[in-house]
Amino acid sequence: AAGVIQSPRHLIKEKRETATLKCYPIPRHDTVYWYQQGPGQDPQFLISFYEKMQSDKGSIPDRFSAQQFSDYHSELNMSSLELGDSALYFCASSLRDRGLNTEAFFGQGTRLTVV
Amino acid sequence: GESVGLHLPTLSVQEGDNSIINCAYSNSASDYFIWYKQESGKGPQFIIDIRSNMDKRQGQRVTVLLNKTVKHLSLQIAATQPGDSAVYFCAEKERDDYKLSFGAGTTVTVRA
């Protein structure tokens, strides 16, 4: 079965540079979530999209933005990178079935290292 | 290695024993809960979910219990195996919300 695909798997950037992370949700899933996970931390919610519209926002810095495209893939854009942005970034997708929540499946993540 | 009720950041369990991992949630509006397993460097892997209109749900070797009165969730793993060693997270969601909030993880180590 198709899973959530994230690219790239690893990314090394310098301070003040820009990074773009991509997420391809499971086919037919209508909701995409982005999470940031630091070492030894639980995943922190950044932002979500439902049917290509931003649906909820968490602790996402103003330097970050995200969008979901017509083919449902999503991109997380990160500018003016700081050392503290080094983390694993996960994307997840789910399907709202008749208004009810269903299981959210996660991708393998992008490991971002800012040097 | 069982711990009932209290969330512990780590749990060491003998292979073959049953494990219980606890999670407390604070949002009384949450109506959907998921347990995830995360191995080092990998994404959280869905284990089992439960809706707030249920208090128990069983899967293969796993059982989730939900106590809405005290806002407590637990994951029971039967006959724990070495491959069960990982960090386990509970996550909660409100019905009309698009945010899945994670609780503090529990690192499970299975002793041979």
Short mmCIF file of C-alpha atoms in Angstrom, two decimals:
data_model
loop_
_atom_site.label_atom_id
_atom_site.label_comp_id
_atom_site.label_asym_id
_atom_site.label_seq_id
_atom_site.Cartn_x
_atom_site.Cartn_y
_atom_site.Cartn_z
CA ALA A 1 0.00 0.00 0.00
CA ALA A 2 1.16 3.51 -0.73
CA GLY A 3 2.47 5.45 2.23
CA VAL A 4 3.25 9.07 2.91
CA ILE A 5 6.32 10.09 0.94
CA GLN A 6 8.64 12.83 2.11
CA SER A 7 11.58 14.33 0.34
CA PRO A 8 14.38 14.83 0.78
CA ARG A 9 15.21 12.34 3.54
CA HIS A 10 18.21 14.34 4.66
CA LEU A 11 19.07 17.99 4.18
CA ILE A 12 22.01 20.04 5.34
CA LYS A 13 21.75 23.82 5.17
CA GLU A 14 23.73 26.73 6.49
CA LYS A 15 22.36 29.38 8.82
CA ARG A 16 20.20 31.99 7.12
CA GLU A 17 19.59 29.72 4.12
CA THR A 18 16.20 28.53 2.89
CA ALA A 19 14.87 24.97 2.78
CA THR A 20 11.84 23.38 1.16
CA LEU A 21 10.46 20.08 2.38
CA LYS A 22 7.96 18.12 0.34
CA CYS A 23 5.22 15.74 1.34
CA TYR A 24 3.11 13.46 -0.83
CA PRO A 25 0.12 12.15 1.16
CA ILE A 26 -1.52 8.79 0.79
CA PRO A 27 -3.82 8.86 -2.26
CA ARG A 28 -7.35 10.06 -1.46
CA HIS A 29 -6.31 11.48 1.90
CA ASP A 30 -7.64 14.99 2.32
CA THR A 31 -5.73 16.20 5.38
CA VAL A 32 -2.01 16.84 5.73
CA TYR A 33 -0.15 17.65 8.95
CA TRP A 34 3.40 18.89 9.52
CA TYR A 35 5.35 18.16 12.69
CA GLN A 36 8.75 19.07 14.05
CA GLN A 37 10.57 16.69 16.37
CA GLY A 38 13.74 17.62 18.19
CA PRO A 39 16.06 15.00 19.71
CA GLY A 40 14.30 13.16 22.52
CA GLN A 41 11.18 15.28 22.13
CA ASP A 42 7.64 14.43 21.19
CA PRO A 43 6.43 15.63 17.78
CA GLN A 44 5.28 19.25 17.85
CA PHE A 45 2.42 20.23 15.59
CA LEU A 46 3.25 22.96 13.10
CA ILE A 47 0.38 23.29 10.65
CA SER A 48 -2.32 21.31 8.87
CA PHE A 49 -4.31 21.50 5.66
CA TYR A 50 -7.72 20.12 4.82
CA GLU A 51 -8.76 20.03 1.20
CA LYS A 52 -5.90 22.37 0.28
CA MET A 53 -6.91 25.02 2.79
CA GLN A 54 -4.95 25.74 5.96
CA SER A 55 -7.02 24.23 8.73
CA ASP A 56 -5.02 24.62 11.92
CA LYS A 57 -1.82 26.23 13.05
CA GLY A 58 0.45 25.27 15.89
CA SER A 59 3.86 26.46 16.99
CA ILE A 60 5.09 27.32 13.53
CA PRO A 61 7.60 30.19 13.39
CA ASP A 62 6.80 33.15 11.15
CA ARG A 63 9.90 32.23 9.13
CA PHE A 64 8.12 29.05 8.04
CA SER A 65 5.24 28.78 5.62
CA ALA A 66 3.43 25.90 4.02
CA GLN A 67 0.90 25.21 1.36
CA GLN A 68 -0.99 22.35 -0.18
CA PHE A 69 -1.26 22.10 -3.94
CA SER A 70 -4.01 20.97 -6.28
CA ASP A 71 -2.56 17.45 -6.39
CA TYR A 72 -2.67 17.41 -2.55
CA HIS A 73 1.07 17.36 -2.08
CA SER A 74 2.33 19.86 0.46
CA GLU A 75 5.50 21.86 0.90
CA LEU A 76 7.00 23.37 4.03
CA ASN A 77 9.16 26.39 3.28
CA MET A 78 11.67 27.44 5.88
CA SER A 79 13.62 30.68 5.57
CA SER A 80 16.39 32.36 7.57
CA LEU A 81 17.29 29.01 9.03
CA GLU A 82 18.65 28.91 12.56
CA LEU A 83 20.68 26.24 14.32
CA GLY A 84 17.64 25.47 16.45
CA ASP A 85 15.67 24.47 13.39
CA SER A 86 17.72 21.28 13.18
CA ALA A 87 15.21 18.51 13.75
CA LEU A 88 13.21 15.76 12.14
CA TYR A 89 10.27 17.08 10.18
CA PHE A 90 7.36 14.74 9.66
CA CYS A 91 4.38 14.91 7.43
CA ALA A 92 1.25 12.88 8.08
CA SER A 93 -1.99 12.41 6.17
CA SER A 94 -5.46 11.25 7.03
CA LEU A 95 -8.94 11.08 5.62
CA ARG A 96 -11.98 12.61 7.23
CA ASP A 97 -14.63 10.00 6.72
CA ARG A 98 -18.14 11.46 6.99
CA GLY A 99 -16.85 14.08 9.38
CA LEU A 100 -15.10 11.62 11.64
CA ASN A 101 -11.39 11.48 12.31
CA THR A 102 -9.52 8.51 10.99
CA GLU A 103 -5.99 7.30 11.54
CA ALA A 104 -3.16 9.62 10.53
CA PHE A 105 -0.19 7.96 8.87
CA PHE A 106 3.27 9.45 9.03
CA GLY A 107 6.05 9.60 6.50
CA GLN A 108 9.64 8.68 7.30
CA GLY A 109 10.56 12.28 7.85
CA THR A 110 13.18 14.73 6.65
CA ARG A 111 16.19 15.19 8.87
CA LEU A 112 17.22 18.83 8.62
CA THR A 113 20.63 19.83 9.90
CA VAL A 114 21.49 23.52 10.04
CA VAL A 115 25.19 24.26 10.33
CA GLY B 1 7.20 -4.75 33.92
CA GLU B 2 3.78 -3.16 34.33
CA SER B 3 2.90 0.33 35.44
CA VAL B 4 -0.77 1.06 35.93
CA GLY B 5 -2.09 4.57 35.97
CA LEU B 6 1.12 6.53 36.07
CA HIS B 7 2.91 7.75 32.97
CA LEU B 8 6.56 6.76 33.05
CA PRO B 9 9.13 8.03 30.58
CA THR B 10 10.81 4.63 30.45
CA LEU B 11 9.63 1.06 30.83
CA SER B 12 11.81 -2.03 30.96
CA VAL B 13 10.00 -5.31 30.40
CA GLN B 14 11.07 -8.93 30.20
CA GLU B 15 10.51 -10.60 26.86
CA GLY B 16 7.26 -12.53 26.95
CA ASP B 17 5.71 -10.42 29.71
CA ASN B 18 2.81 -8.05 29.17
CA SER B 19 3.44 -4.31 29.01
CA ILE B 20 1.18 -1.45 30.00
CA ILE B 21 1.96 2.06 28.82
CA ASN B 22 -0.04 4.92 30.27
CA CYS B 23 -0.98 8.32 28.96
CA ALA B 24 -2.91 11.17 30.53
CA TYR B 25 -4.61 13.74 28.36
CA SER B 26 -5.91 17.13 29.38
CA ASN B 27 -8.40 18.13 26.70
CA SER B 28 -11.88 16.96 27.65
CA ALA B 29 -13.04 17.83 24.11
CA SER B 30 -10.76 15.21 22.56
CA ASP B 31 -12.81 12.46 20.99
CA TYR B 32 -10.26 10.44 19.06
CA PHE B 33 -7.05 8.86 20.28
CA ILE B 34 -4.19 7.07 18.60
CA TRP B 35 -1.19 5.13 19.86
CA TYR B 36 1.99 5.38 17.82
CA LYS B 37 5.26 3.46 17.96
CA GLN B 38 8.41 5.25 16.90
CA GLU B 39 11.74 3.60 16.27
CA SER B 40 14.91 5.66 16.19
CA GLY B 41 15.15 7.89 13.14
CA LYS B 42 11.80 6.74 11.76
CA GLY B 43 8.35 8.22 11.55
CA PRO B 44 5.65 7.38 14.08
CA GLN B 45 3.92 4.14 13.14
CA PHE B 46 0.19 3.76 13.73
CA ILE B 47 -0.64 1.00 16.22
CA ILE B 48 -4.27 1.35 17.20
CA ASP B 49 -6.94 4.01 17.64
CA ILE B 50 -10.07 4.47 19.70
CA ARG B 51 -12.99 6.86 19.64
CA SER B 52 -14.47 8.45 22.72
CA ASN B 53 -17.68 6.42 22.44
CA MET B 54 -15.66 3.30 23.27
CA ASP B 55 -13.68 2.33 26.35
CA LYS B 56 -11.76 -0.62 24.95
CA ARG B 57 -10.47 -1.75 21.59
CA GLN B 58 -8.33 -4.72 20.72
CA GLY B 59 -5.89 -5.35 17.93
CA GLN B 60 -3.26 -7.94 17.30
CA ARG B 61 -1.42 -8.33 20.65
CA VAL B 62 -2.48 -4.81 21.63
CA THR B 63 -5.39 -3.41 23.60
CA VAL B 64 -6.20 0.24 24.16
CA LEU B 65 -8.27 1.30 27.16
CA LEU B 66 -9.87 4.71 27.47
CA ASN B 67 -11.12 6.17 30.74
CA LYS B 68 -12.77 9.48 29.93
CA THR B 69 -13.68 10.15 33.54
CA VAL B 70 -10.05 10.58 34.54
CA LYS B 71 -8.80 11.39 31.02
CA HIS B 72 -6.51 8.41 30.88
CA LEU B 73 -5.46 6.17 28.04
CA SER B 74 -3.41 2.98 28.20
CA LEU B 75 -1.83 0.61 25.73
CA GLN B 76 -1.40 -3.01 26.68
CA ILE B 77 1.01 -5.16 24.71
CA ALA B 78 0.71 -8.88 25.21
CA ALA B 79 3.75 -11.18 25.15
CA THR B 80 6.20 -8.35 24.54
CA GLN B 81 8.85 -9.10 21.94
CA PRO B 82 12.27 -7.55 21.25
CA GLY B 83 10.80 -5.85 18.18
CA ASP B 84 8.45 -3.94 20.48
CA SER B 85 11.37 -1.88 21.80
CA ALA B 86 10.63 1.70 20.74
CA VAL B 87 9.19 4.98 21.95
CA TYR B 88 5.42 4.93 22.29
CA PHE B 89 3.28 8.05 22.01
CA CYS B 90 -0.38 8.66 22.55
CA ALA B 91 -2.04 11.35 20.45
CA GLU B 92 -5.42 13.02 20.78
CA LYS B 93 -7.71 14.96 18.51
CA GLU B 94 -10.93 16.93 18.83
CA ARG B 95 -13.79 16.10 16.48
CA ASP B 96 -13.76 19.34 14.51
CA ASP B 97 -10.06 19.98 14.88
CA TYR B 98 -7.25 19.37 12.43
CA LYS B 99 -4.49 19.06 14.98
CA LEU B 100 -3.21 15.79 16.39
CA SER B 101 -1.55 16.53 19.74
CA PHE B 102 1.08 14.18 21.09
CA GLY B 103 1.68 13.29 24.71
CA ALA B 104 5.05 12.60 26.24
CA GLY B 105 6.57 9.39 24.93
CA THR B 106 7.45 6.25 26.83
CA THR B 107 10.63 4.43 25.88
CA VAL B 108 10.05 0.69 26.09
CA THR B 109 13.06 -1.58 26.35
CA VAL B 110 12.54 -5.32 26.09
CA ARG B 111 15.02 -7.48 28.00
CA ALA B 112 15.90 -10.87 26.55
#
